[in-house]
XYZ file of C-alpha atoms in Angstrom:
263
model
C 207.384 195.956 23.675
C 208.805 198.006 21.239
C 212.082 196.745 19.688
C 215.100 198.992 19.825
C 216.170 200.646 17.059
C 219.967 199.349 15.726
C 221.541 202.563 13.841
C 222.106 201.603 10.008
C 225.636 201.124 8.950
C 227.049 204.255 6.980
C 228.085 202.164 4.014
C 226.602 202.959 0.644
C 223.350 201.180 0.204
C 224.505 199.224 -2.729
C 227.385 197.975 -0.470
C 224.865 196.668 1.939
C 222.716 195.160 -0.596
C 225.437 192.809 -1.480
C 226.574 192.155 2.144
C 222.893 190.843 2.220
C 223.446 188.955 -0.856
C 226.564 187.684 0.749
C 224.499 186.396 3.824
C 222.621 183.877 1.889
C 225.968 182.621 0.548
C 227.375 182.376 3.601
C 224.027 180.511 4.867
C 224.830 178.057 2.415
C 228.609 177.447 3.333
C 227.291 176.939 6.929
C 224.682 174.691 6.290
C 226.556 172.471 4.078
C 229.054 171.880 6.608
C 226.275 170.237 8.588
C 225.888 166.911 6.760
C 223.351 165.568 9.589
C 221.155 168.305 8.860
C 221.006 168.391 4.876
C 218.708 165.642 3.972
C 216.166 166.866 7.134
C 216.346 170.141 5.714
C 215.438 169.562 2.386
C 212.493 166.921 3.400
C 209.643 169.774 4.244
C 210.755 171.858 1.046
C 210.337 168.844 -0.974
C 206.668 168.248 0.267
C 205.779 171.480 -0.299
C 207.822 172.133 -3.492
C 205.770 169.058 -5.284
C 202.228 170.762 -4.057
C 203.446 174.529 -5.151
C 204.726 173.042 -8.646
C 201.210 171.049 -9.175
C 199.631 174.314 -8.224
C 201.679 176.819 -10.675
C 201.312 174.344 -13.682
C 197.779 174.402 -13.048
C 197.820 177.953 -13.385
C 200.206 178.007 -16.366
C 197.803 175.749 -18.296
C 194.468 177.499 -17.436
C 196.388 180.995 -17.976
C 195.059 181.447 -21.323
C 191.715 180.967 -20.454
C 192.285 183.119 -17.195
C 193.246 186.190 -19.693
C 190.198 185.917 -21.986
C 188.137 185.910 -18.625
C 189.569 189.397 -17.481
C 189.479 190.693 -20.887
C 185.993 190.427 -22.243
C 186.403 194.097 -23.548
C 188.931 192.665 -26.102
C 186.440 190.121 -27.787
C 185.655 192.873 -30.688
C 188.984 194.135 -31.513
C 191.471 192.703 -33.890
C 193.378 189.668 -33.609
C 196.816 191.014 -33.270
C 195.391 193.503 -30.416
C 193.051 191.036 -28.583
C 196.063 188.499 -28.484
C 198.624 191.346 -27.340
C 196.360 192.536 -24.376
C 195.749 188.707 -23.295
C 199.449 187.959 -23.571
C 199.948 190.825 -21.253
C 197.262 189.842 -19.033
C 198.863 185.623 -18.915
C 201.984 187.515 -17.847
C 200.425 189.300 -15.140
C 198.825 186.519 -14.081
C 201.888 184.290 -14.197
C 203.859 187.113 -12.504
C 201.482 187.619 -9.430
C 201.262 183.740 -9.419
C 204.789 183.578 -9.034
C 205.130 186.155 -6.128
C 202.502 184.565 -4.030
C 204.061 181.125 -4.921
C 207.364 182.205 -3.566
C 205.917 183.845 -0.317
C 203.815 181.237 0.433
C 205.686 178.534 -0.079
C 208.331 179.894 2.402
C 205.562 180.477 4.983
C 204.481 176.723 4.419
C 207.375 175.054 4.150
C 208.504 176.736 7.694
C 205.602 175.690 9.197
C 205.643 172.065 7.514
C 209.341 171.626 8.669
C 209.596 174.057 11.861
C 211.432 171.319 13.977
C 214.026 170.935 10.980
C 214.570 174.658 10.457
C 214.527 175.073 13.944
C 217.709 172.780 14.417
C 219.502 174.658 11.510
C 219.124 178.075 13.166
C 220.102 176.801 16.583
C 223.118 174.998 15.059
C 223.922 178.410 13.176
C 223.695 180.280 16.501
C 225.996 177.659 18.406
C 228.684 178.197 15.799
C 228.372 182.063 16.310
C 228.657 182.160 20.424
C 225.102 181.151 21.150
C 222.108 183.065 21.454
C 222.253 185.991 23.585
C 218.940 186.737 25.565
C 217.353 183.056 24.894
C 214.075 182.387 26.093
C 212.104 179.001 26.186
C 209.807 178.829 23.279
C 207.285 175.925 23.804
C 206.676 173.787 20.596
C 202.962 174.308 20.176
C 202.678 178.144 21.040
C 205.817 178.588 18.917
C 203.865 177.140 16.319
C 200.540 178.535 16.357
C 202.638 182.136 16.531
C 204.435 181.228 13.248
C 201.442 180.069 11.868
C 199.378 183.565 12.377
C 202.417 185.589 11.653
C 202.618 183.573 8.419
C 199.020 183.845 7.401
C 199.468 187.958 7.825
C 202.826 188.062 5.657
C 200.997 186.342 3.196
C 198.052 188.655 3.389
C 200.273 191.264 2.897
C 201.828 189.500 -0.394
C 197.995 189.475 -1.705
C 197.494 193.000 -0.647
C 200.822 194.121 -2.684
C 200.024 191.600 -5.657
C 196.370 193.333 -6.316
C 198.077 196.498 -7.529
C 201.083 194.921 -9.105
C 198.672 192.581 -10.949
C 197.048 195.861 -12.513
C 200.143 197.602 -13.333
C 201.337 194.459 -15.114
C 198.705 195.483 -17.812
C 200.872 198.926 -18.571
C 202.764 198.116 -21.694
C 206.807 197.988 -21.022
C 206.558 198.932 -17.573
C 204.550 195.903 -16.595
C 207.079 193.749 -18.213
C 209.785 195.473 -16.715
C 209.775 197.821 -13.855
C 206.572 195.790 -12.084
C 208.938 192.514 -11.926
C 211.446 194.743 -10.228
C 208.911 195.974 -7.583
C 207.565 192.465 -7.337
C 210.992 190.746 -6.498
C 211.672 193.635 -3.795
C 208.101 193.415 -2.221
C 208.420 189.491 -2.357
C 212.369 189.681 -1.207
C 211.258 191.759 2.126
C 208.285 189.386 2.641
C 210.789 186.741 2.514
C 213.240 188.155 4.509
C 210.805 188.812 7.518
C 209.436 185.562 7.170
C 212.540 183.534 7.649
C 213.884 185.264 10.201
C 211.386 184.266 12.467
C 212.729 181.488 14.236
C 216.025 183.530 15.699
C 213.681 186.254 16.778
C 211.231 183.793 18.556
C 213.946 182.441 20.190
C 214.776 185.850 21.683
C 210.899 185.960 22.797
C 210.390 188.911 19.545
C 207.496 188.922 17.712
C 206.762 190.320 14.034
C 206.684 193.982 14.976
C 209.976 193.528 16.773
C 211.585 192.075 13.840
C 210.258 194.273 10.930
C 211.756 197.160 13.009
C 214.888 195.842 13.138
C 215.129 194.422 9.862
C 213.750 198.304 8.613
C 217.072 199.643 10.513
C 219.282 198.433 7.765
C 216.685 197.776 4.732
C 219.513 197.294 1.845
C 220.804 194.426 3.682
C 217.483 193.070 4.183
C 216.317 193.447 0.985
C 219.776 192.239 -0.488
C 219.164 188.658 1.122
C 215.550 188.631 0.281
C 215.849 189.404 -3.360
C 218.615 186.414 -3.513
C 216.379 184.226 -1.785
C 213.509 185.231 -3.860
C 215.612 184.703 -7.212
C 216.765 181.656 -5.923
C 213.574 180.401 -5.415
C 212.060 181.279 -8.788
C 214.733 178.668 -10.577
C 213.234 175.160 -10.962
C 213.891 173.160 -7.757
C 215.515 176.336 -6.439
C 213.473 176.798 -3.671
C 213.730 172.960 -2.181
C 217.465 173.115 -2.503
C 217.994 176.659 -0.968
C 215.620 176.611 1.810
C 217.853 175.316 4.230
C 220.558 177.227 3.102
C 218.087 180.672 3.437
C 217.232 179.518 7.041
C 220.973 179.900 8.012
C 221.376 182.841 6.303
C 218.370 184.464 7.996
C 220.053 183.634 11.342
C 223.076 185.457 10.271
C 220.653 188.518 9.308
C 218.850 188.380 12.576
C 221.828 188.456 14.257
C 223.325 191.281 12.371
C 220.211 193.477 12.928
C 220.259 192.691 16.237
C 224.003 193.912 16.486
C 225.311 190.605 17.428
C 228.414 188.588 16.387
C 228.180 186.916 12.706
C 231.663 185.629 12.890
C 232.468 182.161 13.879
C 234.867 181.324 16.671
């Protein structure tokens, strides 16, 4: 089924971007006002966080060897030139590793914590007047769809990550423009992933939620980039993940033209 298009607000793109950032802050406020859910919401993120911190630390430990492996052409260069190109290669590895870690962390954590995050999302919707057009979503079919959609989004992050990795070798551009593009790509993929629960609750799949989010891309990017940046902070992903789920519920409702005001 084709998702109906929602006309994007006429306000400026910058204003809508910061509206998206504000949705994450509002999600944090909604989440912390539900003490009974706070601990449950952190448990899945702690499990995933331990796995991904270990993986990223391993990458950082071997990054010099990996940089040398992909730059054999620099073996005969002067020490300064060889060191420079391998530092750039190492930064490129760490950058793409960070992008993939953030996106895959979200996918894995949502699968592990599906019942917890579903409850957080439902509680947010109840405070905002309920879920219009809700359908019954059995647990196992929902989990299978979530895994399939997450796998597609991880695949997309890898697809985008390859050219970003290559662009990381370009002096100056690779250390300035590429990280910004990476945050935008990662933010978009995070937003699409995080709004899964409220869209599933309405019987909508990945193509439909992408269509709705594209109708107001600046707001979606504002929310997603804010989450992406928070996830890059040590322990940020663990602490912010439940609030991101709550904020994503607000984003989903906004993109569907439904109330995001309590009461």
